[in-house]
Structures are given as C-alpha cells and as structure tokens.
Short mmCIF file of N, CA and C in Angstrom, two decimals:
data_model
loop_
_atom_site.label_atom_id
_atom_site.label_comp_id
_atom_site.label_asym_id
_atom_site.label_seq_id
_atom_site.Cartn_x
_atom_site.Cartn_y
_atom_site.Cartn_z
N MET A 125 -79.36 -16.11 96.67
CA MET A 125 -78.05 -16.21 96.08
C MET A 125 -77.02 -15.97 97.19
N LEU A 126 -76.01 -16.81 97.23
CA LEU A 126 -74.94 -16.67 98.22
C LEU A 126 -73.85 -15.76 97.68
N ARG A 127 -73.41 -14.85 98.51
CA ARG A 127 -72.36 -13.92 98.07
C ARG A 127 -70.97 -14.48 98.29
N ASP A 128 -70.76 -15.19 99.36
CA ASP A 128 -69.42 -15.66 99.70
C ASP A 128 -69.33 -17.19 99.63
N ALA A 129 -69.85 -17.77 98.60
CA ALA A 129 -69.79 -19.23 98.47
C ALA A 129 -68.40 -19.64 98.00
N ARG A 130 -67.85 -20.69 98.58
CA ARG A 130 -66.56 -21.24 98.14
C ARG A 130 -66.82 -22.31 97.09
N LEU A 131 -66.06 -22.22 96.06
CA LEU A 131 -66.18 -23.23 95.01
C LEU A 131 -65.22 -24.37 95.32
N ARG A 132 -65.70 -25.56 95.18
CA ARG A 132 -64.85 -26.73 95.39
C ARG A 132 -64.81 -27.52 94.09
N PHE A 133 -63.61 -27.89 93.74
CA PHE A 133 -63.42 -28.65 92.52
C PHE A 133 -63.05 -30.08 92.89
N PRO A 134 -63.67 -31.06 92.27
CA PRO A 134 -63.39 -32.45 92.61
C PRO A 134 -62.06 -32.95 92.05
N TRP A 135 -61.40 -32.20 91.22
CA TRP A 135 -60.15 -32.66 90.64
C TRP A 135 -58.97 -31.90 91.24
N PRO A 136 -57.79 -32.51 91.22
CA PRO A 136 -56.61 -31.82 91.77
C PRO A 136 -56.15 -30.72 90.83
N PRO A 137 -55.38 -29.76 91.34
CA PRO A 137 -54.87 -28.70 90.47
C PRO A 137 -53.91 -29.30 89.43
N PRO A 138 -53.78 -28.65 88.26
CA PRO A 138 -52.89 -29.19 87.23
C PRO A 138 -51.44 -29.18 87.69
N VAL A 139 -50.70 -30.17 87.22
CA VAL A 139 -49.27 -30.26 87.52
C VAL A 139 -48.53 -29.65 86.34
N LEU A 140 -47.68 -28.69 86.61
CA LEU A 140 -46.91 -28.06 85.55
C LEU A 140 -45.67 -28.89 85.27
N VAL A 141 -45.42 -29.15 84.00
CA VAL A 141 -44.28 -29.94 83.58
C VAL A 141 -43.35 -29.03 82.78
N THR A 142 -42.08 -29.28 82.86
CA THR A 142 -41.08 -28.47 82.18
C THR A 142 -41.07 -28.76 80.67
N PRO A 143 -41.01 -27.71 79.84
CA PRO A 143 -40.88 -27.95 78.40
C PRO A 143 -39.46 -28.36 78.04
N GLN A 144 -39.31 -28.94 76.88
CA GLN A 144 -37.99 -29.31 76.37
C GLN A 144 -37.15 -28.04 76.23
N PRO A 145 -35.86 -28.11 76.58
CA PRO A 145 -35.01 -26.92 76.45
C PRO A 145 -34.98 -26.39 75.01
N THR A 146 -34.80 -25.09 74.89
CA THR A 146 -34.73 -24.43 73.58
C THR A 146 -33.51 -24.91 72.81
N LEU A 147 -33.70 -25.13 71.52
CA LEU A 147 -32.60 -25.48 70.62
C LEU A 147 -32.36 -24.30 69.69
N ARG A 148 -31.10 -23.99 69.44
CA ARG A 148 -30.76 -22.91 68.51
C ARG A 148 -29.76 -23.44 67.50
N ALA A 149 -29.92 -23.02 66.25
CA ALA A 149 -29.02 -23.47 65.19
C ALA A 149 -29.00 -22.42 64.10
N SER A 150 -28.01 -22.50 63.26
CA SER A 150 -27.91 -21.63 62.10
C SER A 150 -27.75 -22.51 60.86
N VAL A 151 -28.60 -22.31 59.88
CA VAL A 151 -28.50 -23.05 58.62
C VAL A 151 -28.54 -22.05 57.48
N THR A 152 -27.87 -22.38 56.38
CA THR A 152 -27.83 -21.50 55.22
C THR A 152 -27.98 -22.33 53.95
N PRO A 153 -29.08 -22.15 53.22
CA PRO A 153 -29.20 -22.82 51.92
C PRO A 153 -28.12 -22.31 50.98
N ALA A 154 -27.62 -23.19 50.12
CA ALA A 154 -26.53 -22.83 49.21
C ALA A 154 -26.99 -21.88 48.11
N SER A 155 -28.26 -21.96 47.73
CA SER A 155 -28.74 -21.18 46.60
C SER A 155 -30.20 -20.77 46.84
N PRO A 156 -30.63 -19.60 46.33
CA PRO A 156 -32.04 -19.24 46.46
C PRO A 156 -32.93 -20.26 45.75
N GLY A 157 -34.07 -20.55 46.35
CA GLY A 157 -34.94 -21.59 45.82
C GLY A 157 -35.89 -21.14 44.73
N VAL A 158 -36.43 -19.94 44.82
CA VAL A 158 -37.40 -19.41 43.87
C VAL A 158 -38.50 -20.46 43.60
N GLY A 159 -39.01 -21.07 44.67
CA GLY A 159 -40.09 -22.03 44.54
C GLY A 159 -39.66 -23.47 44.35
N VAL A 160 -38.36 -23.72 44.17
CA VAL A 160 -37.85 -25.07 43.96
C VAL A 160 -37.20 -25.56 45.25
N ARG A 161 -37.54 -26.79 45.68
CA ARG A 161 -36.92 -27.36 46.88
C ARG A 161 -36.07 -28.56 46.48
N ASN A 162 -34.76 -28.45 46.68
CA ASN A 162 -33.84 -29.56 46.47
C ASN A 162 -32.64 -29.38 47.40
N GLU A 163 -31.62 -30.22 47.26
CA GLU A 163 -30.48 -30.17 48.20
C GLU A 163 -29.68 -28.88 48.10
N LEU A 164 -29.75 -28.15 46.99
CA LEU A 164 -29.03 -26.88 46.87
C LEU A 164 -29.82 -25.71 47.44
N THR A 165 -31.13 -25.78 47.37
CA THR A 165 -31.96 -24.64 47.77
C THR A 165 -32.56 -24.80 49.17
N THR A 166 -32.23 -25.90 49.84
CA THR A 166 -32.82 -26.20 51.14
C THR A 166 -31.74 -26.54 52.15
N ALA A 167 -31.85 -25.99 53.33
CA ALA A 167 -30.99 -26.38 54.45
C ALA A 167 -31.85 -27.13 55.46
N LEU A 168 -31.33 -28.22 56.00
CA LEU A 168 -32.09 -29.07 56.92
C LEU A 168 -31.47 -29.02 58.30
N TYR A 169 -32.31 -28.89 59.32
CA TYR A 169 -31.88 -28.99 60.71
C TYR A 169 -32.71 -30.09 61.36
N GLU A 170 -32.05 -31.18 61.75
CA GLU A 170 -32.74 -32.30 62.38
C GLU A 170 -32.58 -32.24 63.89
N PHE A 171 -33.63 -32.63 64.60
CA PHE A 171 -33.60 -32.67 66.07
C PHE A 171 -34.63 -33.68 66.53
N ASP A 172 -34.60 -34.02 67.80
CA ASP A 172 -35.57 -34.94 68.39
C ASP A 172 -36.51 -34.18 69.31
N VAL A 173 -37.80 -34.42 69.16
CA VAL A 173 -38.77 -33.97 70.15
C VAL A 173 -38.72 -35.05 71.23
N GLN A 174 -38.30 -34.67 72.42
CA GLN A 174 -38.05 -35.64 73.49
C GLN A 174 -39.31 -35.90 74.31
N SER A 175 -39.46 -37.16 74.74
CA SER A 175 -40.57 -37.49 75.63
C SER A 175 -40.20 -37.07 77.05
N GLY A 176 -41.19 -36.97 77.91
CA GLY A 176 -40.96 -36.58 79.30
C GLY A 176 -41.01 -35.08 79.52
N PHE A 177 -41.28 -34.32 78.48
CA PHE A 177 -41.40 -32.86 78.58
C PHE A 177 -42.81 -32.45 78.18
N ASP A 178 -43.23 -31.28 78.63
CA ASP A 178 -44.51 -30.74 78.22
C ASP A 178 -44.29 -29.91 76.96
N ASN A 179 -44.28 -30.57 75.83
CA ASN A 179 -44.05 -29.89 74.55
C ASN A 179 -45.40 -29.49 73.95
N ALA A 180 -46.01 -28.46 74.52
CA ALA A 180 -47.33 -28.02 74.09
C ALA A 180 -47.28 -27.39 72.70
N ARG A 181 -46.20 -26.72 72.37
CA ARG A 181 -46.09 -26.04 71.08
C ARG A 181 -44.64 -26.02 70.64
N LEU A 182 -44.42 -26.31 69.38
CA LEU A 182 -43.10 -26.21 68.79
C LEU A 182 -43.08 -24.91 67.99
N LEU A 183 -42.10 -24.07 68.25
CA LEU A 183 -41.93 -22.83 67.51
C LEU A 183 -40.58 -22.85 66.82
N ALA A 184 -40.56 -22.56 65.53
CA ALA A 184 -39.31 -22.45 64.78
C ALA A 184 -39.31 -21.09 64.11
N GLY A 185 -38.24 -20.35 64.29
CA GLY A 185 -38.14 -19.03 63.70
C GLY A 185 -36.88 -18.90 62.87
N ALA A 186 -36.94 -18.09 61.84
CA ALA A 186 -35.78 -17.84 60.99
C ALA A 186 -35.67 -16.35 60.73
N VAL A 187 -34.45 -15.84 60.85
CA VAL A 187 -34.17 -14.43 60.58
C VAL A 187 -32.99 -14.38 59.61
N PRO A 188 -33.20 -13.92 58.37
CA PRO A 188 -32.10 -13.87 57.41
C PRO A 188 -31.13 -12.73 57.72
N ALA A 189 -29.87 -12.91 57.33
CA ALA A 189 -28.87 -11.86 57.53
C ALA A 189 -29.19 -10.65 56.65
N LEU A 190 -29.68 -10.88 55.45
CA LEU A 190 -30.13 -9.84 54.52
C LEU A 190 -31.58 -10.12 54.16
N GLU A 191 -32.27 -9.15 53.59
CA GLU A 191 -33.66 -9.39 53.22
C GLU A 191 -33.76 -10.61 52.31
N ALA A 192 -34.65 -11.52 52.65
CA ALA A 192 -34.89 -12.72 51.85
C ALA A 192 -36.24 -13.30 52.23
N ASP A 193 -36.87 -13.94 51.29
CA ASP A 193 -38.15 -14.62 51.55
C ASP A 193 -37.84 -16.02 52.06
N ILE A 194 -37.85 -16.18 53.38
CA ILE A 194 -37.57 -17.47 54.02
C ILE A 194 -38.87 -18.26 54.13
N ASP A 195 -38.82 -19.53 53.80
CA ASP A 195 -39.95 -20.45 54.01
C ASP A 195 -39.47 -21.58 54.89
N LEU A 196 -40.30 -22.00 55.83
CA LEU A 196 -39.96 -23.10 56.75
C LEU A 196 -40.96 -24.23 56.55
N PHE A 197 -40.45 -25.46 56.57
CA PHE A 197 -41.27 -26.65 56.42
C PHE A 197 -40.89 -27.63 57.51
N LEU A 198 -41.86 -28.01 58.34
CA LEU A 198 -41.61 -28.94 59.43
C LEU A 198 -41.93 -30.36 58.97
N HIS A 199 -41.00 -31.28 59.22
CA HIS A 199 -41.15 -32.67 58.82
C HIS A 199 -41.02 -33.57 60.04
N GLN A 200 -41.74 -34.69 60.03
CA GLN A 200 -41.59 -35.70 61.07
C GLN A 200 -41.12 -36.99 60.42
N GLN A 201 -40.19 -37.67 61.11
CA GLN A 201 -39.67 -38.92 60.58
C GLN A 201 -40.67 -40.04 60.86
N GLN A 202 -40.96 -40.81 59.84
CA GLN A 202 -41.92 -41.92 59.93
C GLN A 202 -41.20 -43.19 60.37
N PRO A 203 -41.94 -44.21 60.84
CA PRO A 203 -41.31 -45.46 61.29
C PRO A 203 -40.43 -46.13 60.24
N ASP A 204 -40.74 -45.93 58.94
CA ASP A 204 -39.92 -46.55 57.89
C ASP A 204 -38.70 -45.70 57.51
N GLY A 205 -38.48 -44.57 58.22
CA GLY A 205 -37.32 -43.73 57.97
C GLY A 205 -37.56 -42.59 57.01
N THR A 206 -38.70 -42.57 56.34
CA THR A 206 -39.01 -41.47 55.43
C THR A 206 -39.49 -40.26 56.24
N TRP A 207 -39.56 -39.12 55.57
CA TRP A 207 -39.99 -37.88 56.21
C TRP A 207 -41.31 -37.43 55.62
N ARG A 208 -42.19 -36.90 56.47
CA ARG A 208 -43.50 -36.40 56.05
C ARG A 208 -43.65 -34.96 56.52
N GLN A 209 -44.02 -34.08 55.59
CA GLN A 209 -44.24 -32.68 55.96
C GLN A 209 -45.53 -32.57 56.75
N VAL A 210 -45.47 -31.86 57.90
CA VAL A 210 -46.64 -31.71 58.76
C VAL A 210 -47.07 -30.25 58.95
N GLN A 211 -46.21 -29.32 58.56
CA GLN A 211 -46.54 -27.90 58.74
C GLN A 211 -45.65 -27.08 57.82
N ALA A 212 -46.14 -25.92 57.41
CA ALA A 212 -45.36 -25.01 56.57
C ALA A 212 -45.62 -23.57 57.00
N ALA A 213 -44.62 -22.73 56.80
CA ALA A 213 -44.74 -21.29 57.04
C ALA A 213 -44.17 -20.59 55.81
N GLU A 214 -45.05 -19.94 55.05
CA GLU A 214 -44.66 -19.28 53.81
C GLU A 214 -45.36 -17.92 53.73
N SER A 215 -44.95 -16.99 54.59
CA SER A 215 -45.66 -15.71 54.71
C SER A 215 -45.29 -14.70 53.64
N GLY A 216 -44.11 -14.81 53.05
CA GLY A 216 -43.66 -13.81 52.09
C GLY A 216 -42.95 -12.63 52.73
N ARG A 217 -42.84 -12.61 54.07
CA ARG A 217 -42.11 -11.52 54.74
C ARG A 217 -40.63 -11.63 54.39
N LEU A 218 -39.96 -10.50 54.34
CA LEU A 218 -38.54 -10.47 53.96
C LEU A 218 -37.61 -10.37 55.16
N THR A 219 -38.15 -10.23 56.37
CA THR A 219 -37.30 -10.03 57.54
C THR A 219 -37.28 -11.22 58.50
N ASP A 220 -38.30 -12.07 58.44
CA ASP A 220 -38.34 -13.22 59.35
C ASP A 220 -39.43 -14.19 58.91
N GLU A 221 -39.41 -15.36 59.50
CA GLU A 221 -40.47 -16.36 59.29
C GLU A 221 -40.66 -17.11 60.59
N LEU A 222 -41.89 -17.45 60.92
CA LEU A 222 -42.19 -18.17 62.15
C LEU A 222 -43.13 -19.33 61.83
N LEU A 223 -42.80 -20.50 62.35
CA LEU A 223 -43.62 -21.69 62.18
C LEU A 223 -44.04 -22.18 63.56
N ALA A 224 -45.31 -22.52 63.72
CA ALA A 224 -45.82 -23.06 64.98
C ALA A 224 -46.52 -24.38 64.72
N PHE A 225 -46.35 -25.33 65.65
CA PHE A 225 -46.98 -26.65 65.52
C PHE A 225 -47.41 -27.09 66.91
N GLU A 226 -48.69 -27.40 67.06
CA GLU A 226 -49.24 -27.77 68.37
C GLU A 226 -48.97 -29.24 68.70
N ARG A 227 -48.58 -29.49 69.93
CA ARG A 227 -48.40 -30.83 70.50
C ARG A 227 -47.60 -31.78 69.60
N PRO A 228 -46.34 -31.46 69.31
CA PRO A 228 -45.55 -32.37 68.48
C PRO A 228 -45.30 -33.68 69.21
N PRO A 229 -45.48 -34.81 68.55
CA PRO A 229 -45.21 -36.09 69.21
C PRO A 229 -43.71 -36.33 69.33
N PRO A 230 -43.28 -37.11 70.31
CA PRO A 230 -41.85 -37.42 70.44
C PRO A 230 -41.33 -38.15 69.20
N GLY A 231 -40.06 -37.91 68.90
CA GLY A 231 -39.43 -38.60 67.79
C GLY A 231 -38.61 -37.68 66.94
N GLY A 232 -38.11 -38.23 65.85
CA GLY A 232 -37.28 -37.48 64.92
C GLY A 232 -38.08 -36.41 64.21
N THR A 233 -37.55 -35.22 64.22
CA THR A 233 -38.21 -34.08 63.60
C THR A 233 -37.14 -33.25 62.91
N GLY A 234 -37.53 -32.54 61.89
CA GLY A 234 -36.59 -31.66 61.22
C GLY A 234 -37.33 -30.53 60.57
N TRP A 235 -36.64 -29.41 60.42
CA TRP A 235 -37.25 -28.35 59.64
C TRP A 235 -36.33 -27.98 58.52
N ARG A 236 -36.95 -27.72 57.38
CA ARG A 236 -36.22 -27.32 56.18
C ARG A 236 -36.44 -25.84 55.96
N CYS A 237 -35.37 -25.18 55.60
CA CYS A 237 -35.40 -23.74 55.36
C CYS A 237 -35.04 -23.50 53.90
N THR A 238 -35.89 -22.81 53.16
CA THR A 238 -35.58 -22.43 51.79
C THR A 238 -35.63 -20.92 51.69
N THR A 239 -34.89 -20.38 50.74
CA THR A 239 -34.90 -18.93 50.53
C THR A 239 -35.27 -18.63 49.09
N GLY A 240 -35.93 -17.50 48.92
CA GLY A 240 -36.23 -16.99 47.60
C GLY A 240 -35.59 -15.62 47.48
N PRO A 241 -35.75 -14.97 46.34
CA PRO A 241 -35.17 -13.63 46.19
C PRO A 241 -35.88 -12.63 47.09
N ALA A 242 -35.15 -11.60 47.50
CA ALA A 242 -35.75 -10.56 48.34
C ALA A 242 -36.78 -9.76 47.56
N ARG A 243 -36.56 -9.58 46.31
CA ARG A 243 -37.52 -8.89 45.44
C ARG A 243 -37.78 -9.81 44.24
N PRO A 244 -39.03 -9.87 43.75
CA PRO A 244 -39.29 -10.70 42.57
C PRO A 244 -38.53 -10.17 41.36
N PRO A 245 -38.02 -11.07 40.51
CA PRO A 245 -37.36 -10.61 39.28
C PRO A 245 -38.33 -9.82 38.40
N ARG A 246 -37.79 -9.01 37.50
CA ARG A 246 -38.64 -8.21 36.60
C ARG A 246 -39.56 -9.13 35.80
N GLY A 247 -40.79 -8.68 35.64
CA GLY A 247 -41.76 -9.47 34.89
C GLY A 247 -42.61 -10.36 35.76
N TRP A 248 -42.22 -10.57 37.02
CA TRP A 248 -43.03 -11.40 37.93
C TRP A 248 -44.09 -10.51 38.56
N THR A 249 -45.23 -11.08 38.82
CA THR A 249 -46.27 -10.31 39.50
C THR A 249 -46.68 -11.02 40.76
#
C-alpha cells in the first residue's frame, strides 16, 4: 500500500457559476384564507427565474407581522400562459414559513401567499 500516492482525476475541477440575485418583496393577502384560496385570501408575487445563473435551489420565505399561519405555493407559468403548482409549504407554524424547490427551470414563476387565523376558532380541532 502506498502512503503518499497522488490522486489524479481525469476531469477538470468544477466551474462555479453565480446564482441569480436575491429578490425581496412584501405581499399582504386582503383576508385570512382559512383553507380557501381566491383573489381575496391570496397575494401573488410574480418573478422570472433567469437563465445564465446557477439556480440550484429556490428559497421563498415569509414572516408575518403578527402571528398567522402562512402557507406558500410555488407556481410555474406554462407555455399556454396558465399556471401550475409545483411546490407547497404548509407547516402550520405561526411565526414563519419556508418553501424550497430544487433546480427551478428558467421562466415565469410566482409564489402565492395565503394566511389563516393565528389560532383555530372555537370548536375546531
């Protein structure tokens, strides 16, 4: 057995590519959703996943001003202009929500934010 053997790799070292710059936004649904998603209970933030960047992971986070059950839904725009949900984050935490999506393809993307009550109404279990 050789103690000081040098390892040689036939491939070049990986090239590091810059990720797309961070986007920040603030959205506020007009009304608590309590499980219902519509234009009053959902706020939408649209953005483009740009090509030419190393977008290994898309992270979307939400922090409510007051305790609230925030849910995040990631959508991708389809060639016909419609939107398709590709990921959801529905943890039930009252202080924040985090959504992660691996290797998002370039194109139109949006995330929808809905809120529920901070505490379930009486009689709910």
